PDB file of C-alpha atoms in Angstrom:
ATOM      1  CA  UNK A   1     -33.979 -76.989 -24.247  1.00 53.00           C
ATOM      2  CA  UNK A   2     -32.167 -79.865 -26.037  1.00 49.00           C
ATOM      3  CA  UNK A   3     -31.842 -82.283 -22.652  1.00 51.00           C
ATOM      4  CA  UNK A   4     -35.563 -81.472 -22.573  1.00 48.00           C
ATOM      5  CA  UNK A   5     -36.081 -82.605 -25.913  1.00 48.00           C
ATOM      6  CA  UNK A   6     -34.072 -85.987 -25.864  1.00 51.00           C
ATOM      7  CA  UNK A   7     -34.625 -87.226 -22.670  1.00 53.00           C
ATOM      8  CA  UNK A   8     -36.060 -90.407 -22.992  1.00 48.00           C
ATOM      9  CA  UNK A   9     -37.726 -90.353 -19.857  1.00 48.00           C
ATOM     10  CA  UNK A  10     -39.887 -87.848 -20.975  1.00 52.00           C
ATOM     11  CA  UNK A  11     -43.288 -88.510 -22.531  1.00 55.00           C
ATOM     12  CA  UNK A  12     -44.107 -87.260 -26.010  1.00 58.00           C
ATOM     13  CA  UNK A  13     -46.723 -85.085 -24.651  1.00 56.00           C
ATOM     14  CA  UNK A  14     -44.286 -83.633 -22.384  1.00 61.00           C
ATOM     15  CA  UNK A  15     -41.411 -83.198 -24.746  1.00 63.00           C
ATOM     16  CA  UNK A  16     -44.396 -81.271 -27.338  1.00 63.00           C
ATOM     17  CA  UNK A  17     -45.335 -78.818 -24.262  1.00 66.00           C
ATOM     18  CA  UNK A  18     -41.662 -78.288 -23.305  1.00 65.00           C
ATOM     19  CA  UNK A  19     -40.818 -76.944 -26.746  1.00 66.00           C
ATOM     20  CA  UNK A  20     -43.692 -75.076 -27.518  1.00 68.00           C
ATOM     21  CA  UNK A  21     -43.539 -73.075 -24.201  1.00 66.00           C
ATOM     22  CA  UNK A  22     -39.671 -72.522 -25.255  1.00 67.00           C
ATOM     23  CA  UNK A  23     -40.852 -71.073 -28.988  1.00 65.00           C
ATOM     24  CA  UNK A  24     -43.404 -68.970 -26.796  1.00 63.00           C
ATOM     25  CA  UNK A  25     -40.973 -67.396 -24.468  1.00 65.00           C
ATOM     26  CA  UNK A  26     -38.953 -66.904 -27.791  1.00 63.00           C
ATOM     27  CA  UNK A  27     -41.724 -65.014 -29.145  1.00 59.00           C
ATOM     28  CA  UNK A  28     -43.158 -62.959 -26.302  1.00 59.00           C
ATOM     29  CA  UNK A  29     -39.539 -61.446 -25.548  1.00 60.00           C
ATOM     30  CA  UNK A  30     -39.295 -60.384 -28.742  1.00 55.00           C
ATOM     31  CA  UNK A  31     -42.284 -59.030 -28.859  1.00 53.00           C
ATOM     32  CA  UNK A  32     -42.023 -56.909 -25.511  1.00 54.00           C
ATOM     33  CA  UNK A  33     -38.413 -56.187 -26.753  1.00 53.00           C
ATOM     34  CA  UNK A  34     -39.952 -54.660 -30.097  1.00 49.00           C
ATOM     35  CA  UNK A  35     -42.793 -52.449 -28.320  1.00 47.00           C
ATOM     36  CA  UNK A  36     -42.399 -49.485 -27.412  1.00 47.00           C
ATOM     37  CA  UNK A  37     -43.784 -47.669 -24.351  1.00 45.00           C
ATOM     38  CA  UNK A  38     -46.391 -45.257 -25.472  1.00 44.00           C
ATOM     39  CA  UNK A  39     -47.077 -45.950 -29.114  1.00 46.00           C
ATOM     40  CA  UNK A  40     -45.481 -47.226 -32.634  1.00 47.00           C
ATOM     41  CA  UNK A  41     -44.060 -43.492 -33.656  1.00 47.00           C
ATOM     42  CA  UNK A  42     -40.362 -42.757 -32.644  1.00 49.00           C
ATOM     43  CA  UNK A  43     -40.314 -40.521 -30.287  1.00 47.00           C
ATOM     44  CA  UNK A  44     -38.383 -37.024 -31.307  1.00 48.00           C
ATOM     45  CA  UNK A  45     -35.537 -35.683 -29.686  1.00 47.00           C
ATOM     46  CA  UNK A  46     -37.430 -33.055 -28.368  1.00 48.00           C
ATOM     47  CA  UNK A  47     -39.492 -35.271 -26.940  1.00 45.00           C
ATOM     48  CA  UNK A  48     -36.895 -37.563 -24.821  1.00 45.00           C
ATOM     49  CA  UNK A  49     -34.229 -35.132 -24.826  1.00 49.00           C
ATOM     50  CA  UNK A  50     -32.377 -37.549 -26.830  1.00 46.00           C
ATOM     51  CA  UNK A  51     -30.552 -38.339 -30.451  1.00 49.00           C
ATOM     52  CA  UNK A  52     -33.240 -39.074 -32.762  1.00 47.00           C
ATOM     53  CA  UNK A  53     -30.970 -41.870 -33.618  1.00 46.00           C
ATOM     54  CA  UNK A  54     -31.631 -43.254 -30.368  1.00 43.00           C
ATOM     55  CA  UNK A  55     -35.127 -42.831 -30.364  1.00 42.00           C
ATOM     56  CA  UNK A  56     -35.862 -44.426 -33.147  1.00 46.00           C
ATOM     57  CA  UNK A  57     -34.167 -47.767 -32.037  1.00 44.00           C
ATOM     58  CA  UNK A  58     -36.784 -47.725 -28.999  1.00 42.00           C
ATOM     59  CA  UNK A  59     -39.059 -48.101 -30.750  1.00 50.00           C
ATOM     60  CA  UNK A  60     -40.574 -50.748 -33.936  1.00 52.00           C
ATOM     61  CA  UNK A  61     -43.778 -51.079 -35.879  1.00 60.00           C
ATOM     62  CA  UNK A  62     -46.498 -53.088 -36.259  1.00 60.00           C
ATOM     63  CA  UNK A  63     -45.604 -54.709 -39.283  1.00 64.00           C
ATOM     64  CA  UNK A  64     -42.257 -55.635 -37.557  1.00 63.00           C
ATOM     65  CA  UNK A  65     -44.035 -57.217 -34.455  1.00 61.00           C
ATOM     66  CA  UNK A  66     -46.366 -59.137 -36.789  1.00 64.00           C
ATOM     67  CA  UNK A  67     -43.057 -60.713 -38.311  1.00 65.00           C
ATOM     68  CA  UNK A  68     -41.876 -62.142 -35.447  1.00 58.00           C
ATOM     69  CA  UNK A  69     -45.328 -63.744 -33.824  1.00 62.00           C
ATOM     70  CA  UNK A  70     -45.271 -64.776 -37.582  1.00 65.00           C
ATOM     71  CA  UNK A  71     -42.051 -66.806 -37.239  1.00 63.00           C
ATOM     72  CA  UNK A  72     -42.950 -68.014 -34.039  1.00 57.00           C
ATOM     73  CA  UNK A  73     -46.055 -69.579 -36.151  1.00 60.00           C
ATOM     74  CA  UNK A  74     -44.424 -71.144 -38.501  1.00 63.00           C
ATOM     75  CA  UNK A  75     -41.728 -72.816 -36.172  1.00 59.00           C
ATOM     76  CA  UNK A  76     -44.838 -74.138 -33.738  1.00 59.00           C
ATOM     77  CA  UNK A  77     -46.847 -75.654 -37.045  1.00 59.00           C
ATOM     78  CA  UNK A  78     -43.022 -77.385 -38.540  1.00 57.00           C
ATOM     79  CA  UNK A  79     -42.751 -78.906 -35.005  1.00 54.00           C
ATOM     80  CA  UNK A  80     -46.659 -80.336 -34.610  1.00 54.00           C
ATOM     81  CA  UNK A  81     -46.299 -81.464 -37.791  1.00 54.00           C
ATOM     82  CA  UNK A  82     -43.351 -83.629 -36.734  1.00 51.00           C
ATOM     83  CA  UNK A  83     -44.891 -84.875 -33.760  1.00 51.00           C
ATOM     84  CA  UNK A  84     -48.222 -85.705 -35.834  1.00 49.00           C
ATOM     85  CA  UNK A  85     -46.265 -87.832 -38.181  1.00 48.00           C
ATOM     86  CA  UNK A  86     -44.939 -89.821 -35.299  1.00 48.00           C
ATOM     87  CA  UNK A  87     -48.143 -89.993 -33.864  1.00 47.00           C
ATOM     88  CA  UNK A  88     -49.777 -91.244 -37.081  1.00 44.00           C
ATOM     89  CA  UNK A  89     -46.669 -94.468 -37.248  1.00 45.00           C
ATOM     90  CA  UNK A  90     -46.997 -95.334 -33.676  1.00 45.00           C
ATOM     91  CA  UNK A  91     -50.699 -95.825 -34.685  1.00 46.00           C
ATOM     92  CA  UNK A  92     -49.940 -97.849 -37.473  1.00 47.00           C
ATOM     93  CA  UNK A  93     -47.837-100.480 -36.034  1.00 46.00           C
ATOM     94  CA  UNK A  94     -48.287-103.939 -36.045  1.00 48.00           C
ATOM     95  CA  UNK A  95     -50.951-104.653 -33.213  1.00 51.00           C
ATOM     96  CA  UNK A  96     -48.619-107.205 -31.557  1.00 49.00           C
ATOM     97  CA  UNK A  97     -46.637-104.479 -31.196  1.00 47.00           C
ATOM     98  CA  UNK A  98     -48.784-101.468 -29.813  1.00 45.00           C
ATOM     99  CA  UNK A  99     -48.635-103.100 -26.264  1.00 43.00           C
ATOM    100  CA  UNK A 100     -45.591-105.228 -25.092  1.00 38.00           C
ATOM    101  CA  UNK A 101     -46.370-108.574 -23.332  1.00 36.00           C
ATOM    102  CA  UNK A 102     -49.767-108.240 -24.667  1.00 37.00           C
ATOM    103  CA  UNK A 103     -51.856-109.292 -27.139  1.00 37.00           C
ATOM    104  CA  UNK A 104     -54.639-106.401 -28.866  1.00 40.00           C
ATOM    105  CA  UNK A 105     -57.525-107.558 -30.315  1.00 45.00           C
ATOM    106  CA  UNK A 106     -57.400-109.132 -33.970  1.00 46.00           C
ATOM    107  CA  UNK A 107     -58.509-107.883 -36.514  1.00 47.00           C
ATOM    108  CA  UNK A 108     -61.695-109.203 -38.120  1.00 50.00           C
ATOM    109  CA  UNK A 109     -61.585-112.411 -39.630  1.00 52.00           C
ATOM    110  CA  UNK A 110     -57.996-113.502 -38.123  1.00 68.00           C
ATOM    111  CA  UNK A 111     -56.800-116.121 -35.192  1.00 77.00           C
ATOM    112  CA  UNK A 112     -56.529-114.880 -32.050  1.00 88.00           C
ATOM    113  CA  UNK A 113     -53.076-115.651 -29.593  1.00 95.00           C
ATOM    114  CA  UNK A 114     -53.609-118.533 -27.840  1.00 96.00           C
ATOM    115  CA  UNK A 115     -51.701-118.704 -24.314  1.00 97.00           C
ATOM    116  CA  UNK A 116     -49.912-121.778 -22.805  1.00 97.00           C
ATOM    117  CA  UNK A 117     -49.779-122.338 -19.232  1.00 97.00           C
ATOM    118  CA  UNK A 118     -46.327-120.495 -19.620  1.00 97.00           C
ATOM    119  CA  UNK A 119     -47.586-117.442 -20.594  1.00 97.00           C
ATOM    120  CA  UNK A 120     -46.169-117.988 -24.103  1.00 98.00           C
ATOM    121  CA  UNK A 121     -48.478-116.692 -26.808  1.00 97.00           C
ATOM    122  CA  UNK A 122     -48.306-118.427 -30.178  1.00 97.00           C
ATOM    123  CA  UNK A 123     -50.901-117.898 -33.337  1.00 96.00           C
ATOM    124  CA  UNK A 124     -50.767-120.099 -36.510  1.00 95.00           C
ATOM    125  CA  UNK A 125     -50.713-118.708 -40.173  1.00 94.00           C
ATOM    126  CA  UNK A 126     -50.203-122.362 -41.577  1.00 95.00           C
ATOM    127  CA  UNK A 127     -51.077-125.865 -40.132  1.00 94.00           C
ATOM    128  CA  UNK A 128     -47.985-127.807 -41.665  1.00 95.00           C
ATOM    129  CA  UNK A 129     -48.248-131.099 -43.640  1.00 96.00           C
ATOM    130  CA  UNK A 130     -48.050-134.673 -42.308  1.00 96.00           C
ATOM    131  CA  UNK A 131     -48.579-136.669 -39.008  1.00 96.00           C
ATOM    132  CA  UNK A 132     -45.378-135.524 -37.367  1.00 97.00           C
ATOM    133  CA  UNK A 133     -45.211-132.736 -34.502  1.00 98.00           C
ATOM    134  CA  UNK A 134     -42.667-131.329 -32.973  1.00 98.00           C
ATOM    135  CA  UNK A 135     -42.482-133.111 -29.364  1.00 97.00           C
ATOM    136  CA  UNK A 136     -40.191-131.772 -26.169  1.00 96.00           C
ATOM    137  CA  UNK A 137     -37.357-133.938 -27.218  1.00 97.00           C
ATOM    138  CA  UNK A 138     -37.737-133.316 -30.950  1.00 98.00           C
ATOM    139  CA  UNK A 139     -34.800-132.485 -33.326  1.00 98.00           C
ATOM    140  CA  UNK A 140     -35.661-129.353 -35.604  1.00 98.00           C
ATOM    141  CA  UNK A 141     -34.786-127.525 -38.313  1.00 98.00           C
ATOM    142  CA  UNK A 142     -36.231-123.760 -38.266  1.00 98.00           C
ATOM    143  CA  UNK A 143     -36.598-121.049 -40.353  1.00 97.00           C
ATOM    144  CA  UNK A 144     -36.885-117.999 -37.877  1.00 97.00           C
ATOM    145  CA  UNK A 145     -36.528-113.877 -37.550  1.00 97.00           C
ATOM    146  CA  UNK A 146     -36.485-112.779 -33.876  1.00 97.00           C
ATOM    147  CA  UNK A 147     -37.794-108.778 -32.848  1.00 97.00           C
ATOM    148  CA  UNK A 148     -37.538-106.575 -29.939  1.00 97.00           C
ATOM    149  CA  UNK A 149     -40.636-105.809 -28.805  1.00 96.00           C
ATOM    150  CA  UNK A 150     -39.761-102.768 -26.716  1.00 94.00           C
ATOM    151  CA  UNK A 151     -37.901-101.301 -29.802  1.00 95.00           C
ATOM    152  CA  UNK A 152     -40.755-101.336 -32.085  1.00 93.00           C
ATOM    153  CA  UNK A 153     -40.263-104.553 -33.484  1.00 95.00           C
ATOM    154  CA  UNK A 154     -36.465-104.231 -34.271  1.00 96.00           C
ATOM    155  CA  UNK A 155     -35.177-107.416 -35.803  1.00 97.00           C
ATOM    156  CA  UNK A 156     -32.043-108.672 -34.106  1.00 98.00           C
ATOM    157  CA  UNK A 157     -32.005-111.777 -35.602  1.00 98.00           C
ATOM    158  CA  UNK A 158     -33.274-113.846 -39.057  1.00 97.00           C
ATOM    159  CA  UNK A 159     -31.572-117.111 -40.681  1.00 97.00           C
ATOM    160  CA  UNK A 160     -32.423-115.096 -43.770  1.00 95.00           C
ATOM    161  CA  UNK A 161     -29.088-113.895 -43.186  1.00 94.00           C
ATOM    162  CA  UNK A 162     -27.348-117.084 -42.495  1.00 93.00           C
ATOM    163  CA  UNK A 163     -25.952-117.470 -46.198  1.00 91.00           C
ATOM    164  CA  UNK A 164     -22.450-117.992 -46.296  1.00 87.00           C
ATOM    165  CA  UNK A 165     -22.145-119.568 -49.766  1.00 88.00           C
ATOM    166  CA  UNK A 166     -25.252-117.996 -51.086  1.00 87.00           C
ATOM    167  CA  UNK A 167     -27.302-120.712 -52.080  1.00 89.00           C
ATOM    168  CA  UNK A 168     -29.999-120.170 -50.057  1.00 88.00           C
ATOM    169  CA  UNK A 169     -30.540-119.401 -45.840  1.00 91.00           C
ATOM    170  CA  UNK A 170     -29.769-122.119 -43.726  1.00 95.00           C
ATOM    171  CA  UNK A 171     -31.724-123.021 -40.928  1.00 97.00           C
ATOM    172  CA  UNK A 172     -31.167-122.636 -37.310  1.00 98.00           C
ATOM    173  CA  UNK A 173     -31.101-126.471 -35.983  1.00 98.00           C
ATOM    174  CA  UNK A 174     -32.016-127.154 -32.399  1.00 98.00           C
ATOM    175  CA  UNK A 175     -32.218-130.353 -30.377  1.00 98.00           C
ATOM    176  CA  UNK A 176     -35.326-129.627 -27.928  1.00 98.00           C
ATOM    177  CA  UNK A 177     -35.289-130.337 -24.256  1.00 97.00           C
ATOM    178  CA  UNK A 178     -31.485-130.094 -24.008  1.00 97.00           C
ATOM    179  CA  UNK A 179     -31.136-126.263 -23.393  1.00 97.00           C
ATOM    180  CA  UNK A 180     -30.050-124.855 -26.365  1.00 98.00           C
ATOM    181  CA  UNK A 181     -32.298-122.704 -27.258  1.00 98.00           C
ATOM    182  CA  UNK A 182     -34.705-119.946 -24.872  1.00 98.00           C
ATOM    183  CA  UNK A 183     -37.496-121.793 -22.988  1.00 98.00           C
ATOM    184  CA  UNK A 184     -39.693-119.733 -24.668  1.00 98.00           C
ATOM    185  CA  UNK A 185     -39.188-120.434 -27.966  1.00 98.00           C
ATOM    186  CA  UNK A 186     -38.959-124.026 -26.991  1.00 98.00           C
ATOM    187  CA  UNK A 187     -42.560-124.004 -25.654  1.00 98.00           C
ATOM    188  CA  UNK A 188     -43.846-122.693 -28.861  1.00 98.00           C
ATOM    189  CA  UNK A 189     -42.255-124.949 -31.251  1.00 98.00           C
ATOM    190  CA  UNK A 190     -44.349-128.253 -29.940  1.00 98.00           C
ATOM    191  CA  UNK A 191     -47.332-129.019 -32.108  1.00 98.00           C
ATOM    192  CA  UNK A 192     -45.809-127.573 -34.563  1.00 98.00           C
ATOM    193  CA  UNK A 193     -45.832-130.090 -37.898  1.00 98.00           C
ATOM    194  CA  UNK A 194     -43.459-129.648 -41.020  1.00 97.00           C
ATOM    195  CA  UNK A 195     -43.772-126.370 -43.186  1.00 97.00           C
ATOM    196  CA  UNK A 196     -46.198-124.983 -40.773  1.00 97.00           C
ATOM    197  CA  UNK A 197     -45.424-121.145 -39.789  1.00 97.00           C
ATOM    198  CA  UNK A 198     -46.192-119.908 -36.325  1.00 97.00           C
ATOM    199  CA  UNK A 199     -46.024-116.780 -34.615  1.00 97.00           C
ATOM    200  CA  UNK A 200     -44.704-116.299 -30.541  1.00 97.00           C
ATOM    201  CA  UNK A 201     -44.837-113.927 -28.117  1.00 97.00           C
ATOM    202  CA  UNK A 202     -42.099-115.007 -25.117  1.00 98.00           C
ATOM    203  CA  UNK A 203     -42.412-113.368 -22.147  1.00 97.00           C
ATOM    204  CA  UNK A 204     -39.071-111.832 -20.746  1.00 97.00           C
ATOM    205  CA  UNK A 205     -38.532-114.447 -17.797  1.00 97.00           C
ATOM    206  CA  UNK A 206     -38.042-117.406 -20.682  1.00 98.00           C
ATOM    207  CA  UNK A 207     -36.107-115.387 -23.016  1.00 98.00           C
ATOM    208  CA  UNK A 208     -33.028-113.386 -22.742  1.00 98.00           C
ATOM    209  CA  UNK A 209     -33.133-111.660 -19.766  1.00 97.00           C
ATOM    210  CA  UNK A 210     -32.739-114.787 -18.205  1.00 97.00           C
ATOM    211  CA  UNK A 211     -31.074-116.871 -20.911  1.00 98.00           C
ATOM    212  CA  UNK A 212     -28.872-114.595 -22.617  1.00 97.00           C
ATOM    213  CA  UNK A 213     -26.720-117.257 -23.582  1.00 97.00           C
ATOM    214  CA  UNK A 214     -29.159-119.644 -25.592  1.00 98.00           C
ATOM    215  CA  UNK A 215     -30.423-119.893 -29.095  1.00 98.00           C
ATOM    216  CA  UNK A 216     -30.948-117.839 -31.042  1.00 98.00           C
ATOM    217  CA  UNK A 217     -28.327-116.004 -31.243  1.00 97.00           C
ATOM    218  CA  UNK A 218     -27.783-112.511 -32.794  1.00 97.00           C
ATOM    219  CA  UNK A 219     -24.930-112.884 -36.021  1.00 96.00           C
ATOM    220  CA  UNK A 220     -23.377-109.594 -36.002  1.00 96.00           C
ATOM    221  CA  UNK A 221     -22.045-107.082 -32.970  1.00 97.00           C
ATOM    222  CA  UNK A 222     -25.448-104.224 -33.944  1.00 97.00           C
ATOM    223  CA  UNK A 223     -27.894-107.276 -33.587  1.00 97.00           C
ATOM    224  CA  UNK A 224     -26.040-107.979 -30.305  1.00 98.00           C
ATOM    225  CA  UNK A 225     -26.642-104.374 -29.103  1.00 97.00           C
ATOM    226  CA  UNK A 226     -29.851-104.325 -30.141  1.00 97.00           C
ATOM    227  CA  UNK A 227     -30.792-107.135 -27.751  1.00 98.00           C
ATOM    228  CA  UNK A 228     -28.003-105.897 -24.852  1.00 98.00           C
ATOM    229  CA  UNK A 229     -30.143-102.657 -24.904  1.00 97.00           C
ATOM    230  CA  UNK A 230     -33.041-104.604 -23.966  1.00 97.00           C
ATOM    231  CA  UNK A 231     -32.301-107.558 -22.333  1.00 97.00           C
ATOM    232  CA  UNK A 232     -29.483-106.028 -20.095  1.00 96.00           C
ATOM    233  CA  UNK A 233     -32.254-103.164 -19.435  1.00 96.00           C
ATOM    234  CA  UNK A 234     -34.185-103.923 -16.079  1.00 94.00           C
ATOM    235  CA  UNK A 235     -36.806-100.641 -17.140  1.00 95.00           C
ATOM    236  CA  UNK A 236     -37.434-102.347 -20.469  1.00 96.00           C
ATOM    237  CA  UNK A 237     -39.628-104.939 -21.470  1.00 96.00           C
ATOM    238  CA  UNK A 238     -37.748-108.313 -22.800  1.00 97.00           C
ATOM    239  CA  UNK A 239     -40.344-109.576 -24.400  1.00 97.00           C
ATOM    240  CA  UNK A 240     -39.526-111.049 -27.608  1.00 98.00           C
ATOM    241  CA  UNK A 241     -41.722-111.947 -31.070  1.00 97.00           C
ATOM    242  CA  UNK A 242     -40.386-114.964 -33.388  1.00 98.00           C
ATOM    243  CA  UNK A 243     -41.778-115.727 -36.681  1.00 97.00           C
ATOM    244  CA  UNK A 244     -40.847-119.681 -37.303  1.00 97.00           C
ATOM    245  CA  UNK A 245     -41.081-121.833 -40.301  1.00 97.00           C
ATOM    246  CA  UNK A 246     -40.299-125.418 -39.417  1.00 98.00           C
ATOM    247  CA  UNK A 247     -38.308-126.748 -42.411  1.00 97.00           C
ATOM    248  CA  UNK A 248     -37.353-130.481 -41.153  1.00 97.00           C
ATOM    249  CA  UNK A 249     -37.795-132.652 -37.650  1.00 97.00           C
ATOM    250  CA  UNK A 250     -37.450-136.089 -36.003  1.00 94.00           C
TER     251      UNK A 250
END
C-alpha cells in the first residue's frame, strides 16, 4: 500500500482512490470477521455442541461492529483532509506557476507576459531610470533569484546569498553575447534600463537542459540537486523563472 502511495507516477486522484479502497478492505474484513452467522447472541453449547467459551468468540455485537466501521471513518476523513489541504496550496500558487512553460491569465489590473520570437516570456514590474538599455553586447550587473518551475517554484539560486563579508549581496556580473550566461536569460535582459525589475519565463531548450554549464550558477551542492533533478530529467519540464534587478551596465 506504501509503493502505491509514493509513487510519483501516480496521480493524486489515483493515490486518494488507492488508499481509500485499502481502509475499505480494512474495514469490511473486519466487519465479516466480527459477524456472526445467524444472529448477535452466542450461541450455547447445546446449541453447537461446543465450549461456550468457544461460542462466544464466534460471535460479536453490534456495538462492537459499529466500532470498527467507526474507525474506518475516522481514518478515511484524517486522510481527505490531507489531500484537501494539498489541494487547497496547489490552488494557491503563484499563477506563473500553475502551468509550466505557460503563462495563465493575469489577474485584473496587471501586465500580461509578453513573448519574444524565442519563446522567452518576460513581464515588467519597474521601467528603470535613464536612457541606457541593456544591448546584446552589454556589460551588466544583476540582482537575480532563479526557480524551478517543475518543483513548484523551488529557488535554486539568488545573489541574496552571495554575501561573503556581509555588507550587502553582490551582484551576478555578466558580459552579454559572449556565452556566459543561459540564452534565455540573455534574451530577457535587453531593454532592460538601470534599476528596472523584470520577470522571465525561459523555456527549457535555452536554459539548462541545454546549457548546464552557464550562468547562473547554483552556490551550494542542494541548489545543485535541485536543478540536476530537473534539468538532468528528460520527463520534467526545464523551464526556469528569474526575477532580475539590473543594478549597473555599459
Amino acid at each position: 500500500m506504501g509503493n502505491f502511495c509514493n509513487n510519483p507516477n501516480l496521480d493524486r486522484t489515483m493515490r486518494l482512490r488507492y488508499t481509500i479502497a485499502f481502509l475499505a478492505t480494512i474495514a469490511w474484513t473486519a466487519v465479516e470477521g466480527l459477524t456472526p452467522t445467524s444472529s448477535n447472541t452466542p450461541k450455547t453449547s447445546s446449541e453447537t455442541g461446543m465450549p461456550s467459551t468457544m461460542t462466544q468468540h464466534m460471535g460479536f455485537s453490534l456495538t462492537e461492529r459499529r466500532k470498527v466501521l467507526a474507525t474506518f471513518a475516522s481514518l478515511t476523513s484524517i486522510f481527505l483532509t490531507s489531500t484537501a489541504s494539498t489541494a487547497v496550496a496547489e490552488t494557491t500558487k503563484p499563477k506563473e506557476f500553475s502551468s509550466v512553460g505557460t503563462q495563465a491569465p493575469p489577474p485584473a489590473g496587471d501586465q500580461p507576459f509578453v513573448t519574444l520570437e524565442n519563446g522567452v516570456k518576460i513581464k515588467d514590474f519597474r521601467e528603470g531610470t535613464g536612457d541606457a538599455v541593456v544591448g546584446k553586447n552589454s556589460r551588466v550587473s544583476i540582482q537575480c533569484s532563479g526557480r524551478l518551475l517543475n518543483l513548484n517554484g523551488v529557488v535554486f539560486y539568488n545573489t541574496k546569498n552571495n554575501n561573503p563579508d556581509g555588507f550587502g549581496a553582490l551582484p551576478l556580473e555578466l558580459s552579454l553575447g559572449k556565452g556566459e550566461a543561459v540564452p534565455g536569460l540573455e534574451a530577457g535582459l535587453i531593454g532592460m534600463k538601470k534599476g528596472g525589475i523584470r520577470r522571465m519565463i525561459v523555456p527549457q531548450e535555452l536554459a539548462y537542459n541545454m546549457f548546464p554549464d552557464l550562468e547562473p550558477k547554483p552556490m551550494n551542492a542542494n541548489d545543485q540537486r535541485a536543478l540536476d533533478s530537473v534539468a538532468k530529467n528528460s520527463r520534467r519540464d526545464g523551464a526556469i523563472l528569474f526575477d532580475v534587478q539590473v543594478e549597473r551596465l555599459k
